[in-house]
Amino acid sequence: MKNSLPITKGVDYWTKRISEQEMPALCSTVRDLEKLAKDDVSSLATLGRSVLHDNALTTRILRVANSAIYNKGTNHVTTVSRAAVVLGFDTIRNICITAKLLTSLLENNNLSESVYQRLIKLMAHSFQAAMISRVMLKDYDEALREEVFIASLLYRIGESAFWSIGGEFVDNLDQAILVSPSVKDEKAIVREHLGTSFSQLTQSIARAWGLGDVLTTSLSHPDERMPEIRTIFLANEISEALNQPHVNPEQLNDLLLAAAEIQGISLEQCKSRISRCAEATMRLAEDYGATELIQYLPDTAEIILCLDKPEQKPQFRDADLVLQLKKLRELTEHAIQKADFNQVVQTALEGILDGVGVDRCAVMLLSLNRKQLSARVVFGESAEFFKQELLIDMQGELNPFSQVVDAKKPSLIHSAENSQLMLVQQGKNEDLNSKVNFALGFMVAPIVVNDKVIGVFYADKHASERPLSQQDFDGFCHLSQLANLCFGLTMK
């Protein structure tokens, strides 16, 4: 794989490049397996010979074929052709594709740390979605379950394949996305760089590689009511919901209810199935030799268990200097490892929320025209409201947010009653002022990347109506400044 790519746009270009130059081995394997599927006479013997030259691949296939998930008997299989006889050709073909896919995507040493972590996270979520889809079709025949498993795994193959390329072009897109203020802006940035979307690239690769009707239909008609198509869509949505920094209980419950309806079981039964699936997902990842994925597989059982707990009134946080120090040490380690933007943001906000002891904190990013601030990540009270409803107008010399951005210095605002601070309401929530009420005071610190302010850290104690102290501000500044140091090292 080459270190850099020319800025050439369009879905056909990227499909051809990935298929012929970046991932020819995977493309060839998939096409060969599809051809073998049409030849009932010689497919088993040919399948065995086709992977014999790759000892690592053969080892992974046999380890998976003998795993508890696939081998329900006591006979240990020792050859790929024998595994195909025991498990069926379709099953062993999909194991081959999965093993080759994981090897091809995760063994490129030319990736920057940020892109590599992005790719691992993406693959972990795809792997989790594949296992969830397999569990959701528990009462269907094995052939359909395998087809849906592989379709769910490849549901974002275009995006995964692109990130696995590496090089300057890929790194530039990665950094542009990291500082984008919204998912909508992310999609626009991707289209601008690639001349296509990741979804369109996946569809094009699926057609070019002959990845089957189930995958192509799930991509082009995700609202199709066929159980297998609906399952693929829901499995990916559930995986995405489980992997949010702060899970939205209402959204996840709605998705699990829809999954229960497809399976014809109760919501509680569905929750139990998905919870048990998490451990099986980790074991299978180990069998495939993809232990890197495990760090990005969420504690599904714990998350689902929390859905059933009655909502408690918020407990206001006191400063925790021990936890604050722990988060500062984690940020120092992030600086050494050059961790990605999202890891740094999460650690810094955890330190501000639970270490400094505020009610709410956020990362707000500037729009492309630098005229508005919007919350990208929010921890604490009214988090969803803050993300979905609030925009801050950056106009006006007395605007405290503008002053922080211009001066590149943090600020403790005890009251914003006399400031020129304008809120832009995105939704129709009539309770906007009561849920924000900047007049109670807040803390702001600039997020600086390559000597340019791209947004701010924000924190307040609005929910408890407590005053902000100098100790609060000192801790807030320490965490935000160390986070900025991490950003600077990562962007280099």
PDB file of C-alpha atoms in Angstrom, residues 370 401-411 444-455 481 484:
ATOM      1  CA  ARG A 370     -16.843  30.770  12.594  1.00  0.00           C
ATOM      2  CA  PHE A 401     -17.466  33.103  23.966  1.00  0.00           C
ATOM      3  CA  SER A 402     -16.085  35.389  21.245  1.00  0.00           C
ATOM      4  CA  GLN A 403     -13.705  36.970  23.744  1.00  0.00           C
ATOM      5  CA  VAL A 404     -12.294  33.575  24.742  1.00  0.00           C
ATOM      6  CA  VAL A 405     -11.873  32.569  21.082  1.00  0.00           C
ATOM      7  CA  ASP A 406     -10.182  35.843  20.160  1.00  0.00           C
ATOM      8  CA  ALA A 407      -7.885  35.969  23.215  1.00  0.00           C
ATOM      9  CA  LYS A 408      -7.148  32.214  23.209  1.00  0.00           C
ATOM     10  CA  LYS A 409      -7.439  32.291  27.012  1.00  0.00           C
ATOM     11  CA  PRO A 410      -9.861  30.565  29.414  1.00  0.00           C
ATOM     12  CA  SER A 411     -12.418  32.635  31.297  1.00  0.00           C
ATOM     13  CA  VAL A 444     -14.985  28.516  28.966  1.00  0.00           C
ATOM     14  CA  ALA A 445     -11.555  27.539  27.605  1.00  0.00           C
ATOM     15  CA  PRO A 446     -10.391  27.570  23.980  1.00  0.00           C
ATOM     16  CA  ILE A 447      -9.648  24.370  22.042  1.00  0.00           C
ATOM     17  CA  VAL A 448      -6.495  25.168  20.092  1.00  0.00           C
ATOM     18  CA  VAL A 449      -5.192  23.044  17.201  1.00  0.00           C
ATOM     19  CA  ASN A 450      -2.155  24.216  15.211  1.00  0.00           C
ATOM     20  CA  ASP A 451      -2.417  27.636  16.865  1.00  0.00           C
ATOM     21  CA  LYS A 452      -6.029  28.009  15.678  1.00  0.00           C
ATOM     22  CA  VAL A 453      -9.094  27.986  17.926  1.00  0.00           C
ATOM     23  CA  ILE A 454     -11.614  25.445  16.620  1.00  0.00           C
ATOM     24  CA  GLY A 455     -14.018  25.525  19.559  1.00  0.00           C
ATOM     25  CA  GLN A 481      -4.756  23.019  28.764  1.00  0.00           C
ATOM     26  CA  ASN A 484      -4.836  21.127  24.058  1.00  0.00           C
TER      27      ASN A 484
END
